[in-house]
């Protein structure tokens, strides 16, 4: 249970206890205190007065301004400020080979120096068009080895 649920339970218990005391007092013939009537709620408040016309003053010095005009927008930073890593030469050679031989499965077992990406990570790359792959590629994992096939551009 959360703290809020405990608070709600406490409020319910307090209301129930007060209701029981009130009923017991009525049964005993003791008059119960009545809640005084609340004053009527006032109508909508009067509308706010409109502000006086703003008088233009001389421009402030540029150093005090919290902004600076620019001629054009800077290039958006994507990828959390990082530049994309180049595709490793071993993977680039694999992609080139697969494009030459569409439909042919190729077992891709690079050393960590050739390609730092684990074979299991390669499986999701074509779907996201990452790492040089396109959705036309298919990557399967068998015995901790990646098998890649190019199905041709549609």
PDB file of C-alpha atoms in Angstrom:
ATOM      1  CA  UNK A   1       0.000   0.000   0.000  1.00  0.00           C
ATOM      2  CA  UNK A   2       1.131   3.519  -0.676  1.00  0.00           C
ATOM      3  CA  UNK A   3       1.094   6.421   1.741  1.00  0.00           C
ATOM      4  CA  UNK A   4      -1.859   7.906  -0.129  1.00  0.00           C
ATOM      5  CA  UNK A   5      -3.870   4.727   0.345  1.00  0.00           C
ATOM      6  CA  UNK A   6      -3.095   4.763   4.084  1.00  0.00           C
ATOM      7  CA  UNK A   7      -4.251   8.387   4.260  1.00  0.00           C
ATOM      8  CA  UNK A   8      -7.497   7.525   2.483  1.00  0.00           C
ATOM      9  CA  UNK A   9      -8.106   4.623   4.847  1.00  0.00           C
ATOM     10  CA  UNK A  10      -7.480   6.903   7.850  1.00  0.00           C
ATOM     11  CA  UNK A  11      -9.919   9.499   6.484  1.00  0.00           C
ATOM     12  CA  UNK A  12     -12.576   6.830   5.914  1.00  0.00           C
ATOM     13  CA  UNK A  13     -12.061   5.468   9.433  1.00  0.00           C
ATOM     14  CA  UNK A  14     -12.367   8.979  10.920  1.00  0.00           C
ATOM     15  CA  UNK A  15     -15.579   9.703   8.967  1.00  0.00           C
ATOM     16  CA  UNK A  16     -17.062   6.348   9.973  1.00  0.00           C
ATOM     17  CA  UNK A  17     -16.213   6.927  13.641  1.00  0.00           C
ATOM     18  CA  UNK A  18     -17.768  10.432  13.576  1.00  0.00           C
ATOM     19  CA  UNK A  19     -20.915   9.037  11.903  1.00  0.00           C
ATOM     20  CA  UNK A  20     -21.232   6.309  14.547  1.00  0.00           C
ATOM     21  CA  UNK A  21     -20.840   8.852  17.385  1.00  0.00           C
ATOM     22  CA  UNK A  22     -23.454  11.102  15.774  1.00  0.00           C
ATOM     23  CA  UNK A  23     -25.942   8.208  15.466  1.00  0.00           C
ATOM     24  CA  UNK A  24     -25.304   7.105  19.059  1.00  0.00           C
ATOM     25  CA  UNK A  25     -25.905  10.664  20.265  1.00  0.00           C
ATOM     26  CA  UNK A  26     -29.209  10.849  18.322  1.00  0.00           C
ATOM     27  CA  UNK A  27     -30.360   7.579  19.832  1.00  0.00           C
ATOM     28  CA  UNK A  28     -29.540   8.852  23.321  1.00  0.00           C
ATOM     29  CA  UNK A  29     -31.512  12.075  22.706  1.00  0.00           C
ATOM     30  CA  UNK A  30     -28.498  14.353  22.898  1.00  0.00           C
ATOM     31  CA  UNK A  31     -28.827  17.237  20.414  1.00  0.00           C
ATOM     32  CA  UNK A  32     -26.096  17.191  17.795  1.00  0.00           C
ATOM     33  CA  UNK A  33     -24.291  20.353  16.831  1.00  0.00           C
ATOM     34  CA  UNK A  34     -25.326  21.652  13.452  1.00  0.00           C
ATOM     35  CA  UNK A  35     -22.935  23.070  10.931  1.00  0.00           C
ATOM     36  CA  UNK A  36     -23.478  26.802  10.436  1.00  0.00           C
ATOM     37  CA  UNK A  37     -24.567  27.837   6.957  1.00  0.00           C
ATOM     38  CA  UNK A  38     -21.751  28.981   4.778  1.00  0.00           C
ATOM     39  CA  UNK A  39     -21.942  32.494   3.360  1.00  0.00           C
ATOM     40  CA  UNK A  40     -23.153  32.582  -0.233  1.00  0.00           C
ATOM     41  CA  UNK A  41     -20.475  32.298  -2.860  1.00  0.00           C
ATOM     42  CA  UNK A  42     -19.744  35.613  -4.502  1.00  0.00           C
ATOM     43  CA  UNK A  43     -20.454  36.044  -8.179  1.00  0.00           C
ATOM     44  CA  UNK A  44     -17.664  36.227 -10.711  1.00  0.00           C
ATOM     45  CA  UNK A  45     -14.973  38.715  -9.729  1.00  0.00           C
ATOM     46  CA  UNK A  46     -14.838  41.973 -11.595  1.00  0.00           C
ATOM     47  CA  UNK A  47     -12.688  41.881 -14.719  1.00  0.00           C
ATOM     48  CA  UNK A  48      -9.101  42.931 -14.312  1.00  0.00           C
ATOM     49  CA  UNK A  49      -8.221  46.385 -15.483  1.00  0.00           C
ATOM     50  CA  UNK A  50      -6.360  46.408 -18.769  1.00  0.00           C
ATOM     51  CA  UNK A  51      -2.685  47.344 -18.507  1.00  0.00           C
ATOM     52  CA  UNK A  52      -1.649  50.789 -19.591  1.00  0.00           C
ATOM     53  CA  UNK A  53      -0.034  51.119 -22.971  1.00  0.00           C
ATOM     54  CA  UNK A  54       3.623  50.144 -22.901  1.00  0.00           C
ATOM     55  CA  UNK A  55       5.836  53.093 -23.558  1.00  0.00           C
ATOM     56  CA  UNK A  56       8.739  52.203 -25.805  1.00  0.00           C
ATOM     57  CA  UNK A  57      12.059  53.111 -24.327  1.00  0.00           C
ATOM     58  CA  UNK A  58      15.492  53.164 -25.812  1.00  0.00           C
ATOM     59  CA  UNK A  59      16.837  49.637 -26.501  1.00  0.00           C
ATOM     60  CA  UNK A  60      18.940  48.175 -23.749  1.00  0.00           C
ATOM     61  CA  UNK A  61      22.578  47.415 -24.355  1.00  0.00           C
ATOM     62  CA  UNK A  62      23.071  44.071 -26.122  1.00  0.00           C
ATOM     63  CA  UNK A  63      25.041  42.566 -23.228  1.00  0.00           C
ATOM     64  CA  UNK A  64      21.974  42.689 -20.954  1.00  0.00           C
ATOM     65  CA  UNK A  65      19.589  40.973 -23.363  1.00  0.00           C
ATOM     66  CA  UNK A  66      18.726  37.348 -22.545  1.00  0.00           C
ATOM     67  CA  UNK A  67      18.644  36.534 -26.247  1.00  0.00           C
ATOM     68  CA  UNK A  68      20.597  37.179 -29.416  1.00  0.00           C
ATOM     69  CA  UNK A  69      19.244  37.536 -32.962  1.00  0.00           C
ATOM     70  CA  UNK A  70      20.617  35.015 -35.466  1.00  0.00           C
ATOM     71  CA  UNK A  71      20.567  34.923 -39.266  1.00  0.00           C
ATOM     72  CA  UNK A  72      19.788  31.205 -39.523  1.00  0.00           C
ATOM     73  CA  UNK A  73      19.234  28.247 -37.224  1.00  0.00           C
ATOM     74  CA  UNK A  74      22.210  26.094 -36.272  1.00  0.00           C
ATOM     75  CA  UNK A  75      22.210  22.486 -37.387  1.00  0.00           C
ATOM     76  CA  UNK A  76      20.236  20.228 -35.029  1.00  0.00           C
ATOM     77  CA  UNK A  77      22.295  17.863 -32.914  1.00  0.00           C
ATOM     78  CA  UNK A  78      21.048  14.313 -33.140  1.00  0.00           C
ATOM     79  CA  UNK A  79      22.355  11.125 -31.610  1.00  0.00           C
ATOM     80  CA  UNK A  80      23.055  12.721 -28.222  1.00  0.00           C
ATOM     81  CA  UNK A  81      25.752  14.969 -29.644  1.00  0.00           C
ATOM     82  CA  UNK A  82      27.832  12.105 -30.984  1.00  0.00           C
ATOM     83  CA  UNK A  83      28.923  11.675 -34.543  1.00  0.00           C
ATOM     84  CA  UNK A  84      28.084   8.387 -36.173  1.00  0.00           C
ATOM     85  CA  UNK A  85      30.794   5.786 -36.071  1.00  0.00           C
ATOM     86  CA  UNK A  86      32.079   4.685 -39.426  1.00  0.00           C
ATOM     87  CA  UNK A  87      30.983   1.251 -40.601  1.00  0.00           C
ATOM     88  CA  UNK A  88      33.814  -1.218 -39.886  1.00  0.00           C
ATOM     89  CA  UNK A  89      35.624  -2.376 -43.052  1.00  0.00           C
ATOM     90  CA  UNK A  90      34.769  -6.043 -42.348  1.00  0.00           C
ATOM     91  CA  UNK A  91      31.032  -5.266 -42.180  1.00  0.00           C
ATOM     92  CA  UNK A  92      31.248  -2.981 -45.241  1.00  0.00           C
ATOM     93  CA  UNK A  93      32.877  -5.860 -47.174  1.00  0.00           C
ATOM     94  CA  UNK A  94      30.110  -8.228 -45.975  1.00  0.00           C
ATOM     95  CA  UNK A  95      27.390  -5.794 -47.120  1.00  0.00           C
ATOM     96  CA  UNK A  96      29.067  -5.360 -50.489  1.00  0.00           C
ATOM     97  CA  UNK A  97      29.404  -9.144 -50.956  1.00  0.00           C
ATOM     98  CA  UNK A  98      25.769  -9.774 -49.961  1.00  0.00           C
ATOM     99  CA  UNK A  99      24.552  -7.135 -52.424  1.00  0.00           C
ATOM    100  CA  UNK A 100      26.461  -8.909 -55.214  1.00  0.00           C
ATOM    101  CA  UNK A 101      24.931 -12.290 -54.283  1.00  0.00           C
ATOM    102  CA  UNK A 102      21.290 -11.650 -53.236  1.00  0.00           C
ATOM    103  CA  UNK A 103      19.541 -14.550 -51.521  1.00  0.00           C
ATOM    104  CA  UNK A 104      22.819 -16.197 -50.426  1.00  0.00           C
ATOM    105  CA  UNK A 105      23.275 -16.732 -46.672  1.00  0.00           C
ATOM    106  CA  UNK A 106      26.714 -15.647 -45.412  1.00  0.00           C
ATOM    107  CA  UNK A 107      28.183 -16.578 -42.014  1.00  0.00           C
ATOM    108  CA  UNK A 108      29.654 -13.420 -40.436  1.00  0.00           C
ATOM    109  CA  UNK A 109      32.253 -14.142 -37.739  1.00  0.00           C
ATOM    110  CA  UNK A 110      34.542 -11.127 -37.393  1.00  0.00           C
ATOM    111  CA  UNK A 111      37.127 -10.774 -34.633  1.00  0.00           C
ATOM    112  CA  UNK A 112      36.481  -8.048 -32.028  1.00  0.00           C
ATOM    113  CA  UNK A 113      39.193  -5.955 -33.673  1.00  0.00           C
ATOM    114  CA  UNK A 114      37.383  -6.164 -37.025  1.00  0.00           C
ATOM    115  CA  UNK A 115      33.875  -5.396 -35.680  1.00  0.00           C
ATOM    116  CA  UNK A 116      33.148  -4.516 -32.050  1.00  0.00           C
ATOM    117  CA  UNK A 117      29.413  -5.226 -32.364  1.00  0.00           C
ATOM    118  CA  UNK A 118      28.261  -8.572 -30.972  1.00  0.00           C
ATOM    119  CA  UNK A 119      26.439 -10.908 -33.381  1.00  0.00           C
ATOM    120  CA  UNK A 120      23.200 -10.644 -31.373  1.00  0.00           C
ATOM    121  CA  UNK A 121      23.192  -6.869 -31.910  1.00  0.00           C
ATOM    122  CA  UNK A 122      23.464  -7.311 -35.674  1.00  0.00           C
ATOM    123  CA  UNK A 123      20.026  -8.991 -35.721  1.00  0.00           C
ATOM    124  CA  UNK A 124      18.156  -5.724 -35.050  1.00  0.00           C
ATOM    125  CA  UNK A 125      20.262  -3.495 -37.301  1.00  0.00           C
ATOM    126  CA  UNK A 126      18.432  -4.084 -40.609  1.00  0.00           C
ATOM    127  CA  UNK A 127      15.058  -3.287 -39.066  1.00  0.00           C
ATOM    128  CA  UNK A 128      16.387   0.074 -37.835  1.00  0.00           C
ATOM    129  CA  UNK A 129      18.569   0.706 -40.927  1.00  0.00           C
ATOM    130  CA  UNK A 130      21.695   0.972 -38.769  1.00  0.00           C
ATOM    131  CA  UNK A 131      25.280  -0.057 -39.261  1.00  0.00           C
ATOM    132  CA  UNK A 132      25.146   0.037 -43.072  1.00  0.00           C
ATOM    133  CA  UNK A 133      22.214  -2.395 -43.298  1.00  0.00           C
ATOM    134  CA  UNK A 134      18.858  -1.643 -44.896  1.00  0.00           C
ATOM    135  CA  UNK A 135      15.516  -3.387 -44.315  1.00  0.00           C
ATOM    136  CA  UNK A 136      16.308  -5.496 -47.416  1.00  0.00           C
ATOM    137  CA  UNK A 137      18.863  -7.404 -45.317  1.00  0.00           C
ATOM    138  CA  UNK A 138      18.001 -10.341 -43.093  1.00  0.00           C
ATOM    139  CA  UNK A 139      20.175 -11.376 -40.140  1.00  0.00           C
ATOM    140  CA  UNK A 140      19.672 -14.605 -38.159  1.00  0.00           C
ATOM    141  CA  UNK A 141      21.582 -15.868 -35.169  1.00  0.00           C
ATOM    142  CA  UNK A 142      22.641 -19.535 -34.951  1.00  0.00           C
ATOM    143  CA  UNK A 143      25.161 -20.898 -32.423  1.00  0.00           C
ATOM    144  CA  UNK A 144      26.327 -17.361 -31.535  1.00  0.00           C
ATOM    145  CA  UNK A 145      27.130 -16.646 -35.171  1.00  0.00           C
ATOM    146  CA  UNK A 146      25.372 -14.117 -37.383  1.00  0.00           C
ATOM    147  CA  UNK A 147      24.090 -15.294 -40.762  1.00  0.00           C
ATOM    148  CA  UNK A 148      23.333 -12.471 -43.172  1.00  0.00           C
ATOM    149  CA  UNK A 149      21.351 -12.466 -46.415  1.00  0.00           C
ATOM    150  CA  UNK A 150      20.439  -9.675 -48.821  1.00  0.00           C
ATOM    151  CA  UNK A 151      16.953 -10.108 -50.238  1.00  0.00           C
ATOM    152  CA  UNK A 152      17.248  -7.394 -52.868  1.00  0.00           C
ATOM    153  CA  UNK A 153      15.911  -3.857 -52.917  1.00  0.00           C
ATOM    154  CA  UNK A 154      12.200  -3.786 -53.502  1.00  0.00           C
TER     155      UNK A 154
END
